[in-house]
mmCIF file of C-alpha atoms in Angstrom:
data_model
loop_
_atom_site.group_PDB
_atom_site.id
_atom_site.type_symbol
_atom_site.label_atom_id
_atom_site.label_comp_id
_atom_site.label_asym_id
_atom_site.label_seq_id
_atom_site.Cartn_x
_atom_site.Cartn_y
_atom_site.Cartn_z
ATOM 1 C CA UNK A 1 0.055 0.038 0.158
ATOM 2 C CA UNK A 2 1.421 3.343 -1.103
ATOM 3 C CA UNK A 3 1.668 6.307 1.331
ATOM 4 C CA UNK A 4 -1.028 8.132 -0.574
ATOM 5 C CA UNK A 5 -3.273 5.150 -0.193
ATOM 6 C CA UNK A 6 -2.290 4.811 3.516
ATOM 7 C CA UNK A 7 -2.994 8.514 4.284
ATOM 8 C CA UNK A 8 -6.307 8.387 2.563
ATOM 9 C CA UNK A 9 -7.319 5.245 4.588
ATOM 10 C CA UNK A 10 -6.281 6.881 7.991
ATOM 11 C CA UNK A 11 -8.239 10.007 7.034
ATOM 12 C CA UNK A 12 -11.295 7.794 6.359
ATOM 13 C CA UNK A 13 -10.720 5.864 9.640
ATOM 14 C CA UNK A 14 -10.610 9.010 11.497
ATOM 15 C CA UNK A 15 -13.948 10.561 10.031
ATOM 16 C CA UNK A 16 -15.668 7.062 9.979
ATOM 17 C CA UNK A 17 -14.952 6.345 13.574
ATOM 18 C CA UNK A 18 -14.773 9.663 15.497
ATOM 19 C CA UNK A 19 -17.910 11.285 13.954
ATOM 20 C CA UNK A 20 -20.895 10.882 16.211
ATOM 21 C CA UNK A 21 -22.905 7.575 15.566
ATOM 22 C CA UNK A 22 -24.720 4.859 17.679
ATOM 23 C CA UNK A 23 -21.406 3.544 18.987
ATOM 24 C CA UNK A 24 -19.900 6.777 20.297
ATOM 25 C CA UNK A 25 -23.181 7.860 21.677
ATOM 26 C CA UNK A 26 -23.545 4.604 23.717
ATOM 27 C CA UNK A 27 -19.923 4.830 24.781
ATOM 28 C CA UNK A 28 -20.502 8.105 26.372
ATOM 29 C CA UNK A 29 -23.682 7.227 27.742
ATOM 30 C CA UNK A 30 -22.780 4.094 29.509
ATOM 31 C CA UNK A 31 -19.700 5.688 31.016
ATOM 32 C CA UNK A 32 -21.590 8.826 32.092
ATOM 33 C CA UNK A 33 -24.158 6.616 33.888
ATOM 34 C CA UNK A 34 -21.958 3.781 35.141
ATOM 35 C CA UNK A 35 -18.349 4.832 34.966
ATOM 36 C CA UNK A 36 -15.457 3.965 32.509
ATOM 37 C CA UNK A 37 -14.931 0.493 33.688
ATOM 38 C CA UNK A 38 -18.513 -0.462 32.968
ATOM 39 C CA UNK A 39 -18.156 0.932 29.438
ATOM 40 C CA UNK A 40 -15.090 -0.941 28.550
ATOM 41 C CA UNK A 41 -16.744 -3.987 27.267
ATOM 42 C CA UNK A 42 -18.802 -2.224 24.841
ATOM 43 C CA UNK A 43 -15.773 0.093 23.741
ATOM 44 C CA UNK A 44 -13.815 -3.067 23.066
ATOM 45 C CA UNK A 45 -16.856 -4.746 21.374
ATOM 46 C CA UNK A 46 -17.057 -2.066 18.757
ATOM 47 C CA UNK A 47 -13.595 -2.769 16.972
ATOM 48 C CA UNK A 48 -14.072 -6.473 17.463
ATOM 49 C CA UNK A 49 -17.442 -6.592 15.883
ATOM 50 C CA UNK A 50 -16.389 -4.179 13.088
ATOM 51 C CA UNK A 51 -13.195 -6.259 12.417
ATOM 52 C CA UNK A 52 -15.318 -9.400 11.925
ATOM 53 C CA UNK A 53 -17.570 -7.342 9.558
ATOM 54 C CA UNK A 54 -14.778 -6.016 7.604
ATOM 55 C CA UNK A 55 -13.439 -9.649 7.010
ATOM 56 C CA UNK A 56 -16.987 -10.678 6.073
ATOM 57 C CA UNK A 57 -17.162 -7.914 3.495
ATOM 58 C CA UNK A 58 -13.758 -8.849 2.068
ATOM 59 C CA UNK A 59 -15.199 -12.445 1.623
ATOM 60 C CA UNK A 60 -18.037 -10.841 -0.437
ATOM 61 C CA UNK A 61 -20.870 -10.989 2.129
ATOM 62 C CA UNK A 62 -21.163 -7.231 2.070
ATOM 63 C CA UNK A 63 -22.094 -7.066 -1.528
ATOM 64 C CA UNK A 64 -24.764 -9.857 -1.101
ATOM 65 C CA UNK A 65 -26.333 -8.061 1.990
ATOM 66 C CA UNK A 66 -26.377 -4.537 0.492
ATOM 67 C CA UNK A 67 -27.281 -5.895 -3.005
ATOM 68 C CA UNK A 68 -30.164 -7.908 -1.903
ATOM 69 C CA UNK A 69 -32.868 -5.402 -0.687
ATOM 70 C CA UNK A 70 -34.981 -7.681 1.551
ATOM 71 C CA UNK A 71 -31.783 -8.533 3.641
ATOM 72 C CA UNK A 72 -30.691 -4.985 3.644
ATOM 73 C CA UNK A 73 -34.032 -3.591 4.696
ATOM 74 C CA UNK A 74 -34.277 -6.442 7.294
ATOM 75 C CA UNK A 75 -30.968 -5.402 8.863
ATOM 76 C CA UNK A 76 -31.956 -1.663 8.765
ATOM 77 C CA UNK A 77 -35.289 -2.356 10.518
ATOM 78 C CA UNK A 78 -33.549 -4.384 13.137
ATOM 79 C CA UNK A 79 -31.091 -1.717 13.673
ATOM 80 C CA UNK A 80 -33.609 1.118 13.815
ATOM 81 C CA UNK A 81 -35.768 -0.758 16.290
ATOM 82 C CA UNK A 82 -33.085 -1.481 18.666
ATOM 83 C CA UNK A 83 -31.715 2.198 18.441
ATOM 84 C CA UNK A 84 -35.218 3.422 18.925
ATOM 85 C CA UNK A 85 -35.758 1.171 22.061
ATOM 86 C CA UNK A 86 -32.441 2.475 23.506
ATOM 87 C CA UNK A 87 -33.277 6.122 22.841
ATOM 88 C CA UNK A 88 -36.730 5.525 24.451
ATOM 89 C CA UNK A 89 -35.006 4.062 27.598
ATOM 90 C CA UNK A 90 -32.789 7.100 27.814
ATOM 91 C CA UNK A 91 -35.496 9.665 27.306
ATOM 92 C CA UNK A 92 -37.672 8.130 29.942
ATOM 93 C CA UNK A 93 -35.546 8.413 32.984
ATOM 94 C CA UNK A 94 -37.416 10.239 35.608
ATOM 95 C CA UNK A 95 -35.528 9.523 38.985
ATOM 96 C CA UNK A 96 -32.005 8.990 40.102
ATOM 97 C CA UNK A 97 -32.230 5.256 40.297
ATOM 98 C CA UNK A 98 -33.610 5.272 36.647
ATOM 99 C CA UNK A 99 -30.925 7.692 35.408
ATOM 100 C CA UNK A 100 -28.130 5.472 37.127
ATOM 101 C CA UNK A 101 -29.358 2.545 35.496
ATOM 102 C CA UNK A 102 -29.213 3.682 31.869
ATOM 103 C CA UNK A 103 -28.560 1.053 29.113
ATOM 104 C CA UNK A 104 -25.580 -1.180 29.816
ATOM 105 C CA UNK A 105 -24.691 -2.686 26.480
ATOM 106 C CA UNK A 106 -22.162 -5.345 27.116
ATOM 107 C CA UNK A 107 -19.521 -7.098 24.944
ATOM 108 C CA UNK A 108 -21.840 -9.467 23.238
ATOM 109 C CA UNK A 109 -24.540 -6.921 22.479
ATOM 110 C CA UNK A 110 -21.990 -4.426 21.257
ATOM 111 C CA UNK A 111 -20.537 -6.981 18.727
ATOM 112 C CA UNK A 112 -24.043 -7.730 17.396
ATOM 113 C CA UNK A 113 -24.906 -4.114 17.208
ATOM 114 C CA UNK A 114 -22.239 -3.780 14.547
ATOM 115 C CA UNK A 115 -24.208 -6.232 12.386
ATOM 116 C CA UNK A 116 -27.467 -4.322 12.453
ATOM 117 C CA UNK A 117 -25.651 -0.985 12.007
ATOM 118 C CA UNK A 118 -26.167 -0.077 8.335
ATOM 119 C CA UNK A 119 -23.614 2.630 8.711
ATOM 120 C CA UNK A 120 -20.991 -0.012 9.612
ATOM 121 C CA UNK A 121 -21.887 -2.148 6.635
ATOM 122 C CA UNK A 122 -21.610 0.858 4.239
ATOM 123 C CA UNK A 123 -18.071 1.814 5.793
ATOM 124 C CA UNK A 124 -16.814 -1.735 5.686
ATOM 125 C CA UNK A 125 -17.893 -2.197 2.064
ATOM 126 C CA UNK A 126 -16.370 1.236 1.176
ATOM 127 C CA UNK A 127 -13.092 0.167 2.620
ATOM 128 C CA UNK A 128 -13.032 -3.253 1.112
ATOM 129 C CA UNK A 129 -13.891 -1.996 -2.353
ATOM 130 C CA UNK A 130 -11.543 1.018 -2.252
ATOM 131 C CA UNK A 131 -8.457 -0.605 -0.589
ATOM 132 C CA UNK A 132 -8.552 -4.409 -0.540
ATOM 133 C CA UNK A 133 -10.653 -5.882 -3.369
ATOM 134 C CA UNK A 134 -9.203 -5.657 -7.055
ATOM 135 C CA UNK A 135 -5.436 -5.853 -6.076
ATOM 136 C CA UNK A 136 -2.997 -8.777 -6.393
ATOM 137 C CA UNK A 137 -1.979 -8.624 -2.543
ATOM 138 C CA UNK A 138 -5.672 -8.779 -1.378
ATOM 139 C CA UNK A 139 -4.801 -10.771 1.861
ATOM 140 C CA UNK A 140 -1.898 -8.439 2.680
ATOM 141 C CA UNK A 141 -3.923 -5.334 2.145
ATOM 142 C CA UNK A 142 -6.721 -6.792 4.279
ATOM 143 C CA UNK A 143 -4.211 -7.554 7.104
ATOM 144 C CA UNK A 144 -2.885 -3.952 6.667
ATOM 145 C CA UNK A 145 -6.310 -2.346 6.640
ATOM 146 C CA UNK A 146 -7.883 -4.422 9.572
ATOM 147 C CA UNK A 147 -5.546 -3.254 12.573
ATOM 148 C CA UNK A 148 -5.859 0.263 11.475
ATOM 149 C CA UNK A 149 -9.770 0.473 11.509
ATOM 150 C CA UNK A 150 -9.788 -1.527 14.724
ATOM 151 C CA UNK A 151 -7.299 0.827 16.304
ATOM 152 C CA UNK A 152 -9.276 3.907 15.369
ATOM 153 C CA UNK A 153 -12.506 2.135 16.519
ATOM 154 C CA UNK A 154 -11.122 1.477 19.925
ATOM 155 C CA UNK A 155 -9.591 4.857 20.229
ATOM 156 C CA UNK A 156 -12.719 6.836 19.216
ATOM 157 C CA UNK A 157 -14.999 4.905 21.524
ATOM 158 C CA UNK A 158 -12.523 4.955 24.488
ATOM 159 C CA UNK A 159 -12.275 8.780 23.877
ATOM 160 C CA UNK A 160 -16.083 9.237 24.060
ATOM 161 C CA UNK A 161 -16.185 6.826 27.018
ATOM 162 C CA UNK A 162 -13.660 8.926 28.836
ATOM 163 C CA UNK A 163 -15.457 12.140 28.089
ATOM 164 C CA UNK A 164 -18.699 10.573 29.449
ATOM 165 C CA UNK A 165 -16.959 9.315 32.537
ATOM 166 C CA UNK A 166 -15.200 12.714 33.243
ATOM 167 C CA UNK A 167 -18.583 14.413 33.180
ATOM 168 C CA UNK A 168 -20.237 11.834 35.516
ATOM 169 C CA UNK A 169 -19.913 13.557 38.802
ATOM 170 C CA UNK A 170 -20.934 17.107 37.359
ATOM 171 C CA UNK A 171 -23.840 15.351 35.696
ATOM 172 C CA UNK A 172 -25.111 13.877 38.971
ATOM 173 C CA UNK A 173 -25.446 17.501 40.131
ATOM 174 C CA UNK A 174 -25.647 18.941 43.754
ATOM 175 C CA UNK A 175 -27.219 16.418 46.313
ATOM 176 C CA UNK A 176 -27.150 13.670 43.767
ATOM 177 C CA UNK A 177 -30.139 14.779 42.210
ATOM 178 C CA UNK A 178 -28.948 13.535 38.618
ATOM 179 C CA UNK A 179 -31.091 16.201 36.957
ATOM 180 C CA UNK A 180 -28.198 16.955 34.596
ATOM 181 C CA UNK A 181 -27.710 13.314 34.005
ATOM 182 C CA UNK A 182 -31.241 12.957 33.023
ATOM 183 C CA UNK A 183 -30.748 15.795 30.414
ATOM 184 C CA UNK A 184 -27.618 14.300 29.150
ATOM 185 C CA UNK A 185 -29.424 10.942 28.635
ATOM 186 C CA UNK A 186 -32.203 12.790 26.823
ATOM 187 C CA UNK A 187 -29.707 14.645 24.550
ATOM 188 C CA UNK A 188 -28.011 11.322 23.897
ATOM 189 C CA UNK A 189 -31.406 9.911 22.991
ATOM 190 C CA UNK A 190 -31.854 12.679 20.393
ATOM 191 C CA UNK A 191 -28.394 11.799 19.122
ATOM 192 C CA UNK A 192 -29.556 8.218 18.572
ATOM 193 C CA UNK A 193 -32.676 9.406 16.820
ATOM 194 C CA UNK A 194 -30.440 11.504 14.578
ATOM 195 C CA UNK A 195 -28.419 8.431 13.774
ATOM 196 C CA UNK A 196 -31.646 6.506 12.813
ATOM 197 C CA UNK A 197 -32.637 9.338 10.546
ATOM 198 C CA UNK A 198 -29.270 9.225 8.886
ATOM 199 C CA UNK A 199 -29.152 5.400 8.409
ATOM 200 C CA UNK A 200 -32.649 5.386 6.866
ATOM 201 C CA UNK A 201 -31.810 8.203 4.541
ATOM 202 C CA UNK A 202 -28.641 6.666 3.489
ATOM 203 C CA UNK A 203 -30.323 3.313 2.860
ATOM 204 C CA UNK A 204 -32.864 5.071 0.725
ATOM 205 C CA UNK A 205 -30.179 6.570 -1.573
ATOM 206 C CA UNK A 206 -28.910 2.922 -2.406
ATOM 207 C CA UNK A 207 -30.356 1.726 -5.500
#
């Protein structure tokens, strides 16, 4: 892989992983509600799940999934329903105990979330079609690309989780009323709703 290709790949990895999305929103929310340690399983699940997704796309699964409308829309519907459920749980916290519970998405759920995240499918297919498939050294390029995106996926979600954890005490507010935390959860719920809208609009643009 040339230096120009590597630079373009790193730029895509930065934009694709650090821009807000369901993964980063959940990383920040779990850490804000439960602390950084409780968020780490999900933080680690994101690059692990996306790494598997990238390998499957390199094997041709992504073309089949995104090229077969019933399967693509089924994945989209599952992802949308799951994110709407999480957004509803976040938006309906009324008391300190409820705000402190929040959604705890563990490692297994975090890995599975990547497979119903249509944004992750589009990104993986873009990476595979632009940097992996169509070259003589396909396997070598995949082995080069995979750790880069897994590293950025881990770094971005860990950064968002650290921010959420850093705000935790402030969000609990004076006398542990957690009113700020409740509003933070509602803002994160709106962020998840925004992601849902983006996912649906992106899917509608695919022929």
